[in-house]
Amino acid sequence: MNTSRNHGLILSEHTLELVPRQPAVYAILSDGEAGSNNQRCRYVGFTENLRDSVLKHFQPGEPIVPLRYFMLSSKLKYLLYELLPGTDKSLLFKKTEEWMEKFNMASSSQEKEEMAHMNFA
């Protein structure tokens, strides 16, 4: 039985504390709330600690330059996520690829190779 479920919230300094510290696959969206016709996916990823990963995206050291500019802007940011506690790495990769396809995010073979070699803290 699949009990996973998507969750979402608008990201702001007031809602960051609501982001769980659990493994998850997630997307950062802009230009409207999730479910609207004009939303744009800015990022899809997976993590062992969702809150820490989301907080890092707000830091000036964010390595993905367009994402860094977006996260530091005043534009609306929406976080959509699926918690995956106790999930093994292969399922996290599979879920991430599903989400990338769902949001029409390009995934190069190099990105897939990098995901395969990631280590969790």
Short mmCIF file of the C-alpha atoms (twelve columns), coordinates in Angstrom:
data_MODEL
# 
_entry.id   MODEL 
# 
loop_
_atom_site.group_PDB 
_atom_site.id 
_atom_site.type_symbol 
_atom_site.label_atom_id 
_atom_site.label_alt_id 
_atom_site.label_comp_id 
_atom_site.label_asym_id 
_atom_site.label_seq_id 
_atom_site.Cartn_x 
_atom_site.Cartn_y 
_atom_site.Cartn_z 
_atom_site.pdbx_PDB_model_num 
ATOM 1   C CA . MET A 1   0.000  0.000  0.000   1 
ATOM 2   C CA . ASN A 2   1.438  3.380  -1.018  1 
ATOM 3   C CA . THR A 3   0.855  5.922  1.734   1 
ATOM 4   C CA . SER A 4   3.020  8.689  0.280   1 
ATOM 5   C CA . ARG A 5   1.415  12.051 -0.226  1 
ATOM 6   C CA . ASN A 6   2.467  15.402 -1.615  1 
ATOM 7   C CA . HIS A 7   2.639  18.391 0.693   1 
ATOM 8   C CA . GLY A 8   3.194  22.018 -0.122  1 
ATOM 9   C CA . LEU A 9   3.645  25.453 1.319   1 
ATOM 10  C CA . ILE A 10  4.578  28.941 0.275   1 
ATOM 11  C CA . LEU A 11  8.181  29.570 1.306   1 
ATOM 12  C CA . SER A 12  8.901  32.641 3.396   1 
ATOM 13  C CA . GLU A 13  10.957 33.484 6.458   1 
ATOM 14  C CA . HIS A 14  7.836  32.672 8.503   1 
ATOM 15  C CA . THR A 15  7.217  29.208 7.029   1 
ATOM 16  C CA . LEU A 16  10.748 27.753 6.897   1 
ATOM 17  C CA . GLU A 17  10.351 26.303 10.391  1 
ATOM 18  C CA . LEU A 18  7.381  24.277 9.093   1 
ATOM 19  C CA . VAL A 19  9.573  22.386 6.600   1 
ATOM 20  C CA . PRO A 20  10.261 18.890 8.019   1 
ATOM 21  C CA . ARG A 21  13.754 17.533 8.657   1 
ATOM 22  C CA . GLN A 22  13.062 14.249 6.855   1 
ATOM 23  C CA . PRO A 23  14.110 12.563 3.602   1 
ATOM 24  C CA . ALA A 24  12.057 13.846 0.691   1 
ATOM 25  C CA . VAL A 25  11.837 14.497 -3.006  1 
ATOM 26  C CA . TYR A 26  10.905 18.122 -3.634  1 
ATOM 27  C CA . ALA A 27  10.265 20.827 -6.177  1 
ATOM 28  C CA . ILE A 28  10.612 24.588 -5.905  1 
ATOM 29  C CA . LEU A 29  8.003  26.412 -7.994  1 
ATOM 30  C CA . SER A 30  7.326  30.018 -8.932  1 
ATOM 31  C CA . ASP A 31  4.819  32.182 -10.801 1 
ATOM 32  C CA . GLY A 32  1.751  31.037 -8.913  1 
ATOM 33  C CA . GLU A 33  0.761  28.366 -6.475  1 
ATOM 34  C CA . ALA A 34  0.992  24.664 -7.263  1 
ATOM 35  C CA . GLY A 35  -1.953 23.528 -9.313  1 
ATOM 36  C CA . SER A 36  -2.273 26.767 -11.234 1 
ATOM 37  C CA . ASN A 37  -1.725 26.825 -14.978 1 
ATOM 38  C CA . ASN A 38  1.103  29.341 -14.796 1 
ATOM 39  C CA . GLN A 39  3.453  27.672 -12.317 1 
ATOM 40  C CA . ARG A 40  7.074  27.150 -13.284 1 
ATOM 41  C CA . CYS A 41  9.309  24.544 -11.743 1 
ATOM 42  C CA . ARG A 42  12.679 26.012 -10.785 1 
ATOM 43  C CA . TYR A 43  14.258 22.938 -9.174  1 
ATOM 44  C CA . VAL A 44  13.648 19.241 -8.459  1 
ATOM 45  C CA . GLY A 45  15.813 17.276 -6.054  1 
ATOM 46  C CA . PHE A 46  15.964 14.831 -3.193  1 
ATOM 47  C CA . THR A 47  17.494 15.068 0.239   1 
ATOM 48  C CA . GLU A 48  17.947 13.316 3.551   1 
ATOM 49  C CA . ASN A 49  16.964 16.540 5.385   1 
ATOM 50  C CA . LEU A 50  14.417 18.684 3.564   1 
ATOM 51  C CA . ARG A 51  14.644 21.744 5.826   1 
ATOM 52  C CA . ASP A 52  18.451 21.928 5.635   1 
ATOM 53  C CA . SER A 53  18.384 21.584 1.838   1 
ATOM 54  C CA . VAL A 54  15.721 24.269 1.407   1 
ATOM 55  C CA . LEU A 55  17.632 26.629 3.722   1 
ATOM 56  C CA . LYS A 56  20.801 26.114 1.640   1 
ATOM 57  C CA . HIS A 57  18.927 27.247 -1.484  1 
ATOM 58  C CA . PHE A 58  18.382 30.630 0.221   1 
ATOM 59  C CA . GLN A 59  22.111 31.123 0.866   1 
ATOM 60  C CA . PRO A 60  24.272 33.356 -1.342  1 
ATOM 61  C CA . GLY A 61  26.502 30.307 -1.931  1 
ATOM 62  C CA . GLU A 62  23.775 28.380 -3.811  1 
ATOM 63  C CA . PRO A 63  25.772 26.929 -6.770  1 
ATOM 64  C CA . ILE A 64  22.928 27.004 -9.323  1 
ATOM 65  C CA . VAL A 65  23.067 30.676 -10.303 1 
ATOM 66  C CA . PRO A 66  19.510 31.090 -11.719 1 
ATOM 67  C CA . LEU A 67  18.083 29.304 -8.668  1 
ATOM 68  C CA . ARG A 68  20.160 31.495 -6.336  1 
ATOM 69  C CA . TYR A 69  18.832 34.681 -7.985  1 
ATOM 70  C CA . PHE A 70  15.272 33.374 -7.758  1 
ATOM 71  C CA . MET A 71  15.563 32.294 -4.120  1 
ATOM 72  C CA . LEU A 72  17.046 35.640 -3.100  1 
ATOM 73  C CA . SER A 73  14.374 37.594 -5.018  1 
ATOM 74  C CA . SER A 74  11.039 38.838 -3.685  1 
ATOM 75  C CA . LYS A 75  9.096  36.501 -6.011  1 
ATOM 76  C CA . LEU A 76  6.650  33.935 -4.647  1 
ATOM 77  C CA . LYS A 77  8.309  30.605 -3.881  1 
ATOM 78  C CA . TYR A 78  6.264  27.450 -3.466  1 
ATOM 79  C CA . LEU A 79  7.664  24.197 -2.063  1 
ATOM 80  C CA . LEU A 80  6.042  20.925 -3.085  1 
ATOM 81  C CA . TYR A 81  7.401  17.781 -1.436  1 
ATOM 82  C CA . GLU A 82  6.823  14.117 -0.729  1 
ATOM 83  C CA . LEU A 83  8.268  12.770 2.512   1 
ATOM 84  C CA . LEU A 84  10.067 9.451  2.099   1 
ATOM 85  C CA . PRO A 85  11.293 8.354  5.548   1 
ATOM 86  C CA . GLY A 86  13.085 5.019  5.593   1 
ATOM 87  C CA . THR A 87  13.391 5.007  1.806   1 
ATOM 88  C CA . ASP A 88  16.468 3.515  0.225   1 
ATOM 89  C CA . LYS A 89  18.641 5.490  -2.164  1 
ATOM 90  C CA . SER A 90  17.431 3.718  -5.306  1 
ATOM 91  C CA . LEU A 91  13.803 4.689  -4.608  1 
ATOM 92  C CA . LEU A 92  14.864 8.292  -3.951  1 
ATOM 93  C CA . PHE A 93  16.553 8.343  -7.389  1 
ATOM 94  C CA . LYS A 94  13.478 6.833  -9.022  1 
ATOM 95  C CA . LYS A 95  11.142 9.321  -7.334  1 
ATOM 96  C CA . THR A 96  13.398 12.214 -8.341  1 
ATOM 97  C CA . GLU A 97  13.352 11.099 -11.977 1 
ATOM 98  C CA . GLU A 98  9.539  10.784 -11.828 1 
ATOM 99  C CA . TRP A 99  9.262  14.313 -10.483 1 
ATOM 100 C CA . MET A 100 11.689 15.653 -13.092 1 
ATOM 101 C CA . GLU A 101 9.511  14.123 -15.788 1 
ATOM 102 C CA . LYS A 102 6.333  15.412 -14.117 1 
ATOM 103 C CA . PHE A 103 7.675  18.965 -14.115 1 
ATOM 104 C CA . ASN A 104 9.381  18.695 -17.529 1 
ATOM 105 C CA . MET A 105 12.823 19.198 -16.031 1 
ATOM 106 C CA . ALA A 106 15.693 18.036 -18.236 1 
ATOM 107 C CA . SER A 107 17.897 15.400 -16.670 1 
ATOM 108 C CA . SER A 108 21.178 14.819 -18.423 1 
ATOM 109 C CA . SER A 109 23.047 11.542 -18.166 1 
ATOM 110 C CA . GLN A 110 25.728 13.484 -16.235 1 
ATOM 111 C CA . GLU A 111 23.136 14.584 -13.629 1 
ATOM 112 C CA . LYS A 112 21.929 10.994 -13.286 1 
ATOM 113 C CA . GLU A 113 25.528 9.838  -12.817 1 
ATOM 114 C CA . GLU A 114 26.087 12.490 -10.145 1 
ATOM 115 C CA . MET A 115 22.894 11.409 -8.336  1 
ATOM 116 C CA . ALA A 116 24.073 7.793  -8.373  1 
ATOM 117 C CA . HIS A 117 27.269 8.743  -6.517  1 
ATOM 118 C CA . MET A 118 25.747 11.026 -3.898  1 
ATOM 119 C CA . ASN A 119 26.340 10.130 -0.276  1 
ATOM 120 C CA . PHE A 120 23.922 10.961 2.480   1 
ATOM 121 C CA . ALA A 121 25.056 12.401 5.791   1 
# 
